[in-house]
mmCIF file of C-alpha atoms and ligand atoms in Angstrom:
data_model
loop_
_atom_site.group_PDB
_atom_site.id
_atom_site.type_symbol
_atom_site.label_atom_id
_atom_site.label_comp_id
_atom_site.label_asym_id
_atom_site.label_seq_id
_atom_site.Cartn_x
_atom_site.Cartn_y
_atom_site.Cartn_z
ATOM 1 C CA MET A 7 -18.131 -2.718 21.489
ATOM 2 C CA LYS A 8 -16.828 -3.033 17.917
ATOM 3 C CA VAL A 9 -13.168 -2.632 17.014
ATOM 4 C CA TYR A 10 -12.056 -2.303 13.295
ATOM 5 C CA ALA A 11 -8.271 -2.645 13.312
ATOM 6 C CA ASP A 12 -7.748 -3.899 9.771
ATOM 7 C CA ASN A 13 -6.789 -0.470 8.208
ATOM 8 C CA SER A 14 -4.154 -2.056 5.968
ATOM 9 C CA ALA A 15 -6.923 -3.964 4.290
ATOM 10 C CA THR A 16 -9.237 -0.972 3.894
ATOM 11 C CA THR A 17 -10.474 2.026 5.825
ATOM 12 C CA CYS A 18 -13.867 3.542 6.534
ATOM 13 C CA ILE A 19 -14.847 6.242 4.190
ATOM 14 C CA LYS A 20 -15.049 9.651 5.830
ATOM 15 C CA GLU A 21 -18.361 11.537 5.869
ATOM 16 C CA GLU A 22 -16.741 14.647 4.384
ATOM 17 C CA VAL A 23 -15.491 12.441 1.522
ATOM 18 C CA VAL A 24 -19.064 11.035 0.887
ATOM 19 C CA GLU A 25 -20.460 14.566 1.000
ATOM 20 C CA GLU A 26 -17.952 15.765 -1.624
ATOM 21 C CA MET A 27 -18.619 12.785 -3.828
ATOM 22 C CA LEU A 28 -22.514 12.830 -3.765
ATOM 23 C CA PRO A 29 -23.202 15.641 -6.191
ATOM 24 C CA TYR A 30 -21.110 13.849 -8.789
ATOM 25 C CA LEU A 31 -23.203 10.818 -8.268
ATOM 26 C CA LYS A 32 -26.433 12.885 -8.720
ATOM 27 C CA GLU A 33 -26.714 16.082 -10.556
ATOM 28 C CA LEU A 34 -23.161 16.613 -11.819
ATOM 29 C CA TYR A 35 -23.119 13.588 -14.176
ATOM 30 C CA GLY A 36 -21.315 15.123 -17.116
ATOM 31 C CA ASN A 37 -18.667 13.356 -18.976
ATOM 32 C CA PRO A 38 -15.391 15.213 -18.206
ATOM 33 C CA SER A 39 -14.534 14.845 -21.961
ATOM 34 C CA SER A 40 -17.723 16.807 -22.971
ATOM 35 C CA SER A 41 -17.103 20.392 -23.903
ATOM 36 C CA TYR A 42 -20.418 21.856 -22.561
ATOM 37 C CA SER A 43 -20.725 23.197 -19.028
ATOM 38 C CA LEU A 44 -21.952 19.915 -17.342
ATOM 39 C CA GLY A 45 -18.906 18.082 -18.704
ATOM 40 C CA VAL A 46 -16.543 20.931 -17.731
ATOM 41 C CA THR A 47 -17.869 20.902 -14.173
ATOM 42 C CA SER A 48 -16.914 17.190 -14.013
ATOM 43 C CA LYS A 49 -13.590 17.936 -15.476
ATOM 44 C CA ILE A 50 -13.018 20.651 -12.850
ATOM 45 C CA GLY A 51 -13.843 17.978 -10.131
ATOM 46 C CA VAL A 52 -11.252 15.679 -11.584
ATOM 47 C CA ASP A 53 -8.659 18.335 -11.902
ATOM 48 C CA ASN A 54 -9.185 19.605 -8.352
ATOM 49 C CA ALA A 55 -8.533 16.042 -7.108
ATOM 50 C CA ARG A 56 -5.373 15.843 -9.252
ATOM 51 C CA HIS A 57 -4.237 19.118 -7.697
ATOM 52 C CA GLU A 58 -4.825 17.782 -4.087
ATOM 53 C CA ILE A 59 -2.816 14.595 -4.706
ATOM 54 C CA ALA A 60 -0.068 16.434 -6.513
ATOM 55 C CA LYS A 61 0.224 18.952 -3.759
ATOM 56 C CA LYS A 62 0.430 16.229 -1.109
ATOM 57 C CA ILE A 63 3.497 14.461 -2.604
ATOM 58 C CA ASN A 64 5.231 17.471 -4.048
ATOM 59 C CA ALA A 65 4.418 16.660 -7.689
ATOM 60 C CA LYS A 66 2.866 18.475 -10.640
ATOM 61 C CA GLU A 67 -0.739 18.009 -11.568
ATOM 62 C CA SER A 68 0.395 16.769 -15.026
ATOM 63 C CA GLU A 69 2.289 14.019 -13.285
ATOM 64 C CA ILE A 70 -0.854 12.386 -11.725
ATOM 65 C CA TYR A 71 -2.767 9.692 -13.637
ATOM 66 C CA PHE A 72 -5.988 8.334 -12.161
ATOM 67 C CA THR A 73 -6.671 4.554 -12.304
ATOM 68 C CA SER A 74 -9.297 2.206 -11.065
ATOM 69 C CA SER A 75 -7.100 0.933 -8.108
ATOM 70 C CA GLY A 76 -3.679 0.632 -6.540
ATOM 71 C CA THR A 77 -3.538 -2.571 -8.442
ATOM 72 C CA GLU A 78 -3.985 -0.842 -11.829
ATOM 73 C CA ALA A 79 -1.492 1.751 -10.851
ATOM 74 C CA ASP A 80 1.143 -0.898 -10.131
ATOM 75 C CA ASN A 81 0.384 -2.653 -13.409
ATOM 76 C CA LEU A 82 0.480 0.530 -15.464
ATOM 77 C CA ALA A 83 3.752 1.602 -13.970
ATOM 78 C CA ILE A 84 5.578 -1.660 -14.257
ATOM 79 C CA LYS A 85 4.285 -2.901 -17.674
ATOM 80 C CA GLY A 86 4.074 0.630 -19.067
ATOM 81 C CA ILE A 87 7.713 1.318 -18.419
ATOM 82 C CA ALA A 88 8.951 -2.206 -19.166
ATOM 83 C CA ARG A 89 7.185 -2.438 -22.629
ATOM 84 C CA LEU A 90 8.232 1.005 -23.880
ATOM 85 C CA HIS A 91 11.858 0.873 -22.753
ATOM 86 C CA LYS A 92 12.617 -2.784 -23.554
ATOM 87 C CA TYR A 93 14.951 -1.794 -26.357
ATOM 88 C CA LYS A 94 17.270 -0.364 -23.623
ATOM 89 C CA GLY A 95 17.166 -3.605 -21.676
ATOM 90 C CA LYS A 96 14.947 -6.309 -20.279
ATOM 91 C CA HIS A 97 16.113 -6.572 -16.769
ATOM 92 C CA ILE A 98 14.008 -5.464 -13.769
ATOM 93 C CA ILE A 99 14.634 -5.547 -10.041
ATOM 94 C CA THR A 100 11.980 -6.068 -7.357
ATOM 95 C CA THR A 101 11.756 -7.718 -3.932
ATOM 96 C CA LYS A 102 10.269 -11.015 -2.700
ATOM 97 C CA ILE A 103 7.769 -9.224 -0.375
ATOM 98 C CA GLU A 104 5.824 -7.113 -2.871
ATOM 99 C CA HIS A 105 2.139 -7.098 -3.171
ATOM 100 C CA LEU A 106 0.670 -9.449 -5.691
ATOM 101 C CA ALA A 107 -0.160 -6.465 -7.946
ATOM 102 C CA VAL A 108 3.599 -6.047 -8.378
ATOM 103 C CA LEU A 109 4.573 -9.724 -8.266
ATOM 104 C CA GLU A 110 1.986 -10.851 -10.810
ATOM 105 C CA SER A 111 2.919 -8.011 -13.082
ATOM 106 C CA MET A 112 6.481 -9.187 -13.009
ATOM 107 C CA LYS A 113 5.362 -12.744 -13.822
ATOM 108 C CA CYS A 114 3.462 -11.410 -16.779
ATOM 109 C CA LEU A 115 6.558 -9.617 -18.016
ATOM 110 C CA GLU A 116 8.704 -12.721 -17.590
ATOM 111 C CA LYS A 117 6.416 -14.541 -19.990
ATOM 112 C CA GLU A 118 7.079 -11.633 -22.493
ATOM 113 C CA GLY A 119 10.861 -12.318 -22.083
ATOM 114 C CA PHE A 120 11.901 -9.931 -19.398
ATOM 115 C CA LEU A 121 14.249 -11.071 -16.549
ATOM 116 C CA VAL A 122 13.377 -10.296 -13.110
ATOM 117 C CA THR A 123 15.641 -10.314 -9.923
ATOM 118 C CA TYR A 124 13.688 -10.809 -6.725
ATOM 119 C CA LEU A 125 15.758 -9.334 -3.895
ATOM 120 C CA ASP A 126 15.757 -11.059 -0.445
ATOM 121 C CA VAL A 127 14.921 -9.249 2.689
ATOM 122 C CA ASP A 128 16.415 -9.646 6.109
ATOM 123 C CA LYS A 129 14.393 -10.805 9.149
ATOM 124 C CA ASN A 130 12.958 -7.350 9.540
ATOM 125 C CA GLY A 131 11.798 -7.176 5.975
ATOM 126 C CA ARG A 132 14.357 -4.746 4.680
ATOM 127 C CA ILE A 133 16.419 -5.090 1.505
ATOM 128 C CA ASP A 134 20.133 -4.766 1.560
ATOM 129 C CA LEU A 135 21.329 -1.721 -0.308
ATOM 130 C CA GLU A 136 24.569 -3.211 -1.335
ATOM 131 C CA GLU A 137 22.785 -6.290 -2.831
ATOM 132 C CA LEU A 138 20.516 -3.943 -4.802
ATOM 133 C CA ARG A 139 23.595 -2.035 -6.084
ATOM 134 C CA LYS A 140 25.225 -5.345 -7.058
ATOM 135 C CA SER A 141 22.048 -6.555 -8.890
ATOM 136 C CA ILE A 142 21.918 -3.602 -11.227
ATOM 137 C CA ARG A 143 23.167 -4.644 -14.679
ATOM 138 C CA GLU A 144 23.873 -2.881 -18.112
ATOM 139 C CA ASP A 145 20.300 -3.871 -19.196
ATOM 140 C CA THR A 146 18.448 -2.984 -15.953
ATOM 141 C CA ILE A 147 15.568 -0.608 -16.899
ATOM 142 C CA LEU A 148 13.355 -0.627 -13.774
ATOM 143 C CA ILE A 149 13.590 -0.963 -10.029
ATOM 144 C CA SER A 150 10.157 -1.494 -8.336
ATOM 145 C CA ILE A 151 10.316 -1.657 -4.491
ATOM 146 C CA MET A 152 7.355 -1.063 -2.196
ATOM 147 C CA TYR A 153 7.597 1.912 0.251
ATOM 148 C CA ALA A 154 5.933 -0.021 3.098
ATOM 149 C CA ASN A 155 4.907 -3.624 3.300
ATOM 150 C CA ASN A 156 1.208 -4.445 3.726
ATOM 151 C CA GLU A 157 1.716 -7.391 6.103
ATOM 152 C CA ILE A 158 4.607 -6.405 8.346
ATOM 153 C CA GLY A 159 4.636 -2.807 7.799
ATOM 154 C CA THR A 160 8.358 -2.612 7.035
ATOM 155 C CA VAL A 161 9.299 0.835 5.657
ATOM 156 C CA GLN A 162 12.310 0.551 3.159
ATOM 157 C CA GLU A 163 14.982 3.224 2.714
ATOM 158 C CA ILE A 164 13.210 4.822 -0.193
ATOM 159 C CA GLU A 165 15.299 7.942 -0.645
ATOM 160 C CA LYS A 166 18.523 5.861 -0.723
ATOM 161 C CA ILE A 167 17.021 3.382 -3.157
ATOM 162 C CA GLY A 168 15.880 6.165 -5.292
ATOM 163 C CA GLY A 169 19.314 7.682 -5.186
ATOM 164 C CA ILE A 170 20.928 4.372 -6.306
ATOM 165 C CA ALA A 171 18.402 4.097 -9.196
ATOM 166 C CA LYS A 172 19.055 7.712 -10.253
ATOM 167 C CA ALA A 173 22.885 7.165 -10.090
ATOM 168 C CA ASN A 174 22.557 4.194 -12.484
ATOM 169 C CA GLY A 175 20.054 5.761 -14.886
ATOM 170 C CA VAL A 176 17.335 3.207 -13.918
ATOM 171 C CA PHE A 177 13.667 4.179 -13.417
ATOM 172 C CA PHE A 178 12.345 3.753 -9.828
ATOM 173 C CA HIS A 179 8.717 2.793 -9.064
ATOM 174 C CA THR A 180 7.500 2.423 -5.556
ATOM 175 C CA ASP A 181 4.164 1.032 -4.419
ATOM 176 C CA ALA A 182 3.109 3.489 -1.755
ATOM 177 C CA VAL A 183 -0.415 2.204 -1.233
ATOM 178 C CA GLN A 184 0.276 1.373 2.419
ATOM 179 C CA ALA A 185 2.753 4.314 3.062
ATOM 180 C CA PHE A 186 0.794 7.157 1.639
ATOM 181 C CA PRO A 187 -1.801 7.181 4.422
ATOM 182 C CA TYR A 188 0.750 7.562 7.133
ATOM 183 C CA ILE A 189 4.027 9.008 5.707
ATOM 184 C CA ASP A 190 4.552 12.544 4.275
ATOM 185 C CA ILE A 191 6.110 11.619 0.956
ATOM 186 C CA ASP A 192 8.070 13.960 -1.186
ATOM 187 C CA VAL A 193 8.625 12.352 -4.619
ATOM 188 C CA CYS A 194 11.320 14.922 -5.548
ATOM 189 C CA LYS A 195 13.410 14.731 -2.372
ATOM 190 C CA GLU A 196 13.059 10.873 -2.437
ATOM 191 C CA ASN A 197 14.051 10.439 -5.962
ATOM 192 C CA ILE A 198 10.921 8.579 -6.824
ATOM 193 C CA ASP A 199 10.079 8.347 -10.630
ATOM 194 C CA LEU A 200 6.727 6.487 -10.402
ATOM 195 C CA MET A 201 4.509 5.911 -7.435
ATOM 196 C CA SER A 202 1.179 4.091 -6.877
ATOM 197 C CA ILE A 203 -1.442 5.055 -4.238
ATOM 198 C CA SER A 204 -5.062 3.784 -3.543
ATOM 199 C CA GLY A 205 -8.220 5.577 -2.542
ATOM 200 C CA HIS A 206 -9.569 3.111 -0.011
ATOM 201 C CA LYS A 207 -6.551 3.057 2.264
ATOM 202 C CA ILE A 208 -6.857 6.816 2.931
ATOM 203 C CA HIS A 209 -10.447 6.790 4.026
ATOM 204 C CA GLY A 210 -11.564 7.430 0.488
ATOM 205 C CA PRO A 211 -13.608 5.245 -1.896
ATOM 206 C CA LYS A 212 -12.706 1.765 -3.178
ATOM 207 C CA GLY A 213 -12.020 1.212 -6.948
ATOM 208 C CA VAL A 214 -9.883 4.297 -7.502
ATOM 209 C CA GLY A 215 -6.141 4.821 -7.367
ATOM 210 C CA ALA A 216 -3.471 7.073 -8.922
ATOM 211 C CA LEU A 217 -0.084 6.751 -10.414
ATOM 212 C CA TYR A 218 2.567 9.477 -10.155
ATOM 213 C CA VAL A 219 4.993 9.586 -13.109
ATOM 214 C CA ARG A 220 7.727 12.118 -13.142
ATOM 215 C CA GLU A 221 7.564 14.685 -15.940
ATOM 216 C CA GLY A 222 9.590 13.590 -18.994
ATOM 217 C CA ILE A 223 9.262 9.834 -18.357
ATOM 218 C CA ASP A 224 7.224 8.140 -21.062
ATOM 219 C CA PHE A 225 5.377 4.822 -20.655
ATOM 220 C CA LEU A 226 2.897 2.740 -22.695
ATOM 221 C CA ARG A 227 -0.707 2.460 -21.697
ATOM 222 C CA ILE A 228 -1.912 -1.025 -20.949
ATOM 223 C CA GLN A 229 -5.631 -0.700 -22.075
ATOM 224 C CA ASP A 230 -6.757 0.431 -25.492
ATOM 225 C CA GLY A 231 -9.490 2.928 -25.967
ATOM 226 C CA GLY A 232 -10.114 6.701 -25.635
ATOM 227 C CA HIS A 233 -7.568 9.513 -24.941
ATOM 228 C CA GLN A 234 -8.402 10.170 -21.261
ATOM 229 C CA GLU A 235 -5.568 10.731 -18.639
ATOM 230 C CA GLN A 236 -3.108 12.330 -21.287
ATOM 231 C CA ASN A 237 -3.765 9.281 -23.474
ATOM 232 C CA LYS A 238 -2.249 6.979 -20.844
ATOM 233 C CA ARG A 239 -5.376 5.442 -19.284
ATOM 234 C CA ALA A 240 -8.339 4.920 -21.548
ATOM 235 C CA GLY A 241 -11.781 4.846 -20.141
ATOM 236 C CA THR A 242 -14.274 7.567 -18.864
ATOM 237 C CA GLU A 243 -13.008 8.774 -15.528
ATOM 238 C CA ASN A 244 -14.744 7.485 -12.326
ATOM 239 C CA VAL A 245 -15.506 11.152 -11.534
ATOM 240 C CA ALA A 246 -17.184 10.769 -8.094
ATOM 241 C CA SER A 247 -14.504 8.397 -6.865
ATOM 242 C CA ILE A 248 -11.717 10.570 -8.135
ATOM 243 C CA VAL A 249 -13.297 13.592 -6.322
ATOM 244 C CA GLY A 250 -13.344 11.200 -3.262
ATOM 245 C CA ILE A 251 -9.659 10.309 -3.397
ATOM 246 C CA GLY A 252 -8.749 13.935 -3.800
ATOM 247 C CA LYS A 253 -10.777 14.920 -0.755
ATOM 248 C CA ALA A 254 -9.461 12.067 1.217
ATOM 249 C CA ALA A 255 -5.846 12.969 0.285
ATOM 250 C CA SER A 256 -6.452 16.694 1.243
ATOM 251 C CA MET A 257 -7.669 15.487 4.696
ATOM 252 C CA LEU A 258 -4.523 13.378 5.511
ATOM 253 C CA ASP A 259 -2.922 14.805 8.628
ATOM 254 C CA TYR A 260 0.362 13.163 9.030
ATOM 255 C CA SER A 261 0.955 14.826 12.434
ATOM 256 C CA LYS A 262 -1.587 12.489 13.835
ATOM 257 C CA ALA A 263 0.391 9.412 12.870
ATOM 258 C CA GLN A 264 2.201 9.738 16.169
ATOM 259 C CA ASP A 265 -1.196 9.039 17.924
ATOM 260 C CA ILE A 266 -1.499 5.792 15.930
ATOM 261 C CA LEU A 267 2.073 4.810 16.959
ATOM 262 C CA ASP A 268 1.273 5.425 20.699
ATOM 263 C CA VAL A 269 -1.757 3.081 20.395
ATOM 264 C CA ARG A 270 0.453 0.436 18.558
ATOM 265 C CA GLU A 271 3.212 0.651 21.072
ATOM 266 C CA TYR A 272 0.685 0.422 23.973
ATOM 267 C CA PHE A 273 -0.876 -2.778 22.336
ATOM 268 C CA LEU A 274 2.642 -4.276 21.781
ATOM 269 C CA ASP A 275 3.767 -3.755 25.280
ATOM 270 C CA ARG A 276 0.657 -5.411 26.558
ATOM 271 C CA ALA A 277 0.635 -8.224 24.034
ATOM 272 C CA LEU A 278 4.333 -9.207 24.547
ATOM 273 C CA LYS A 279 3.989 -9.139 28.317
ATOM 274 C CA GLU A 280 0.618 -10.736 28.749
ATOM 275 C CA ILE A 281 0.160 -13.259 25.974
ATOM 276 C CA LYS A 282 2.152 -16.395 26.425
ATOM 277 C CA GLY A 283 4.273 -17.428 23.355
ATOM 278 C CA CYS A 284 3.583 -14.023 21.598
ATOM 279 C CA LYS A 285 6.461 -12.776 19.276
ATOM 280 C CA LEU A 286 6.562 -9.730 16.985
ATOM 281 C CA ASN A 287 7.235 -10.567 13.335
ATOM 282 C CA GLY A 288 9.604 -7.984 11.901
ATOM 283 C CA ASP A 289 11.239 -4.994 13.420
ATOM 284 C CA ARG A 290 9.657 -2.688 15.985
ATOM 285 C CA GLU A 291 11.227 0.262 14.266
ATOM 286 C CA ASN A 292 11.144 1.132 10.457
ATOM 287 C CA ARG A 293 7.546 0.125 10.529
ATOM 288 C CA LEU A 294 4.288 1.664 9.641
ATOM 289 C CA PRO A 295 2.899 3.305 12.772
ATOM 290 C CA GLY A 296 -0.248 1.198 13.067
ATOM 291 C CA ASN A 297 1.107 -2.237 11.952
ATOM 292 C CA VAL A 298 1.314 -5.209 14.441
ATOM 293 C CA ASN A 299 2.167 -8.605 13.050
ATOM 294 C CA ILE A 300 2.485 -11.110 15.877
ATOM 295 C CA GLN A 301 2.702 -14.843 16.057
ATOM 296 C CA ILE A 302 1.124 -16.739 18.929
ATOM 297 C CA GLU A 303 2.495 -20.145 19.717
ATOM 298 C CA ASN A 304 0.203 -23.145 19.307
ATOM 299 C CA VAL A 305 -2.679 -21.100 18.004
ATOM 300 C CA LYS A 306 -3.959 -21.114 14.450
ATOM 301 C CA ALA A 307 -4.581 -17.678 13.198
ATOM 302 C CA LYS A 308 -7.724 -18.792 11.189
ATOM 303 C CA ASP A 309 -9.306 -20.072 14.575
ATOM 304 C CA LEU A 310 -8.449 -16.853 16.272
ATOM 305 C CA LEU A 311 -10.134 -14.732 13.525
ATOM 306 C CA VAL A 312 -13.400 -16.526 13.718
ATOM 307 C CA LYS A 313 -13.616 -16.106 17.459
ATOM 308 C CA LEU A 314 -12.508 -12.499 17.309
ATOM 309 C CA ASP A 315 -15.207 -11.758 14.761
ATOM 310 C CA MET A 316 -17.790 -13.171 17.160
ATOM 311 C CA CYS A 317 -16.912 -10.263 19.444
ATOM 312 C CA ASN A 318 -16.815 -7.739 16.788
ATOM 313 C CA ILE A 319 -13.114 -7.507 16.443
ATOM 314 C CA TYR A 320 -11.974 -7.067 12.787
ATOM 315 C CA ILE A 321 -8.280 -7.913 12.087
ATOM 316 C CA SER A 322 -6.620 -10.272 9.600
ATOM 317 C CA ALA A 323 -4.157 -13.032 9.064
ATOM 318 C CA GLY A 324 -1.791 -11.762 6.474
ATOM 319 C CA SER A 325 -3.174 -9.507 3.758
ATOM 320 C CA ALA A 326 -6.796 -9.250 2.950
ATOM 321 C CA CYS A 327 -6.055 -10.030 -0.688
ATOM 322 C CA THR A 328 -4.519 -13.418 0.042
ATOM 323 C CA THR A 329 -6.949 -14.670 2.746
ATOM 324 C CA SER A 330 -8.606 -16.981 0.230
ATOM 325 C CA SER A 331 -5.327 -18.701 -0.535
ATOM 326 C CA SER A 332 -4.370 -21.487 1.773
ATOM 327 C CA SER A 333 -0.588 -21.205 1.413
ATOM 328 C CA PRO A 334 1.341 -19.412 4.040
ATOM 329 C CA SER A 335 2.253 -15.754 3.418
ATOM 330 C CA HIS A 336 5.184 -15.144 1.035
ATOM 331 C CA VAL A 337 6.085 -12.205 3.097
ATOM 332 C CA LEU A 338 6.349 -14.149 6.404
ATOM 333 C CA LYS A 339 8.303 -16.818 4.688
ATOM 334 C CA ALA A 340 10.590 -14.234 3.120
ATOM 335 C CA ILE A 341 11.533 -12.963 6.642
ATOM 336 C CA GLY A 342 12.421 -16.553 7.750
ATOM 337 C CA LEU A 343 9.252 -17.800 9.431
ATOM 338 C CA LEU A 344 8.367 -21.582 9.397
ATOM 339 C CA ASN A 345 5.032 -22.477 7.814
ATOM 340 C CA LYS A 346 3.783 -23.175 11.373
ATOM 341 C CA GLU A 347 4.829 -19.722 12.599
ATOM 342 C CA ALA A 348 3.302 -17.962 9.658
ATOM 343 C CA GLU A 349 -0.036 -19.911 10.159
ATOM 344 C CA SER A 350 -0.127 -18.607 13.785
ATOM 345 C CA SER A 351 0.404 -15.061 12.782
ATOM 346 C CA ILE A 352 -2.086 -12.293 12.866
ATOM 347 C CA ARG A 353 -2.015 -8.627 11.586
ATOM 348 C CA ILE A 354 -3.540 -5.885 13.422
ATOM 349 C CA SER A 355 -3.352 -2.514 11.559
ATOM 350 C CA PHE A 356 -4.345 0.439 13.783
ATOM 351 C CA GLY A 357 -5.473 3.517 11.912
ATOM 352 C CA TYR A 358 -6.433 7.257 12.689
ATOM 353 C CA ASP A 359 -9.667 6.243 14.432
ATOM 354 C CA ASN A 360 -8.316 3.630 16.965
ATOM 355 C CA THR A 361 -7.799 4.317 20.587
ATOM 356 C CA LYS A 362 -6.001 2.687 23.532
ATOM 357 C CA GLU A 363 -9.479 1.326 24.629
ATOM 358 C CA ASP A 364 -9.631 -0.560 21.316
ATOM 359 C CA ALA A 365 -6.142 -2.005 22.059
ATOM 360 C CA ASP A 366 -7.285 -3.095 25.481
ATOM 361 C CA TYR A 367 -10.525 -4.667 23.939
ATOM 362 C CA ILE A 368 -8.437 -6.675 21.519
ATOM 363 C CA ILE A 369 -5.895 -7.734 24.089
ATOM 364 C CA ASP A 370 -8.487 -8.847 26.657
ATOM 365 C CA ASN A 371 -10.461 -10.797 24.131
ATOM 366 C CA LEU A 372 -7.262 -12.327 22.599
ATOM 367 C CA LYS A 373 -6.233 -13.534 26.083
ATOM 368 C CA ARG A 374 -9.609 -15.034 26.744
ATOM 369 C CA ILE A 375 -9.877 -16.803 23.353
ATOM 370 C CA ILE A 376 -6.313 -18.138 23.442
ATOM 371 C CA ASN A 377 -7.033 -19.568 26.848
ATOM 372 C CA GLU A 378 -10.107 -21.263 25.500
ATOM 373 C CA ILE A 379 -8.258 -22.702 22.500
ATOM 374 C CA THR A 380 -5.256 -23.892 24.288
ATOM 375 C CA ASN A 381 -6.846 -25.462 27.398
HETATM 376 N N1 PLP B 430 -0.175 -2.524 -3.087
HETATM 377 C C1 PLP B 430 -0.257 -2.703 -1.733
HETATM 378 C C2 PLP B 430 1.048 -2.630 -0.914
HETATM 379 C C3 PLP B 430 -1.489 -2.998 -1.173
HETATM 380 O O1 PLP B 430 -1.483 -3.183 0.208
HETATM 381 C C4 PLP B 430 -2.650 -3.090 -1.930
HETATM 382 C C5 PLP B 430 -3.936 -3.452 -1.318
HETATM 383 O O2 PLP B 430 -4.007 -4.025 -0.259
HETATM 384 C C6 PLP B 430 -2.490 -2.902 -3.261
HETATM 385 C C7 PLP B 430 -1.267 -2.551 -3.793
HETATM 386 C C8 PLP B 430 -3.712 -2.918 -4.224
HETATM 387 O O3 PLP B 430 -4.569 -1.712 -4.005
HETATM 388 P P1 PLP B 430 -6.026 -1.789 -4.487
HETATM 389 O O4 PLP B 430 -6.786 -2.592 -3.433
HETATM 390 O O5 PLP B 430 -6.481 -0.404 -4.571
HETATM 391 O O6 PLP B 430 -6.124 -2.428 -5.735
#
């Protein structure tokens, strides 16, 4: 048996998505900027994908900009807004638990003279709305707070955060790379000005993302070159992958998120009851449906992962992007875990394809391996 339960790291690409992409990798190779029919066909592929994504989040097609990744969408939103609007002010608000795509963009802006407030989170990973309100200053131009966290799955009160930003005349960006696969987002209702998503978290291809920017909000591009994507993202479009992210978005069926939650809850009930010294990191509610982040006393996550891999179980310790780093997760530290607790924490992220049998297979092997390690 093989169990892939690392859907926060990436998801398997759907067959229908591959089928949709293939013609654009073969015969439909025109450049979408070319005016002859082969080029126009590619442009139609890109525009259809734009339509699908816009429809999914209640946006207009002209509000969607394709990028090379969720990372690039975050960079473009944060740097693009900050650099254009710096004459209004140079203060930005974010949180301590953002993805590195956001945190490193903030660091870059700090070097350019911006001032960044990093909000604390509580033990469940949520920010305090009152603290957010208090941290807004005369010169605040941007609030960037992730929709859902990639390690502990915490979902923030996005609509309220958006409302606070709006009431104070501050732009609001949210990194929805982890939320978009499972939560039906309405950018208008939720007061979201800018939002990042990624292809490979929604059973689409890797290396493609999109940024939503509300109509009327201007931002600077971060890369020089041609006039693609309304002159905001230079570079010939990755047509096949854009077609892929569009198809994957169109196939998202949020009504099935409840099934993922059922698998997660079944897994957690068993884990907390049957694994000695097992504790859930973060809140059981306000969490992405498939996210499990647990610490297991006296066990090193690194050792567990190697042994789980040997029985074809694919999960992770923290986020995939930081597994090469030896320091404990900044997210787990921000919710108050000691280094030792963070180092014994694993993340299991169930997705649309996982079943209760998968949960059983993971639990049974976890119990066996923990027994081997601790005895
Ligand atoms: N933001 C969050 C919350 C993520 O989890 C990730 C990827 O793990 C990214 C941004 C980066 O997306 P991409 O892998 O498309 O660069």
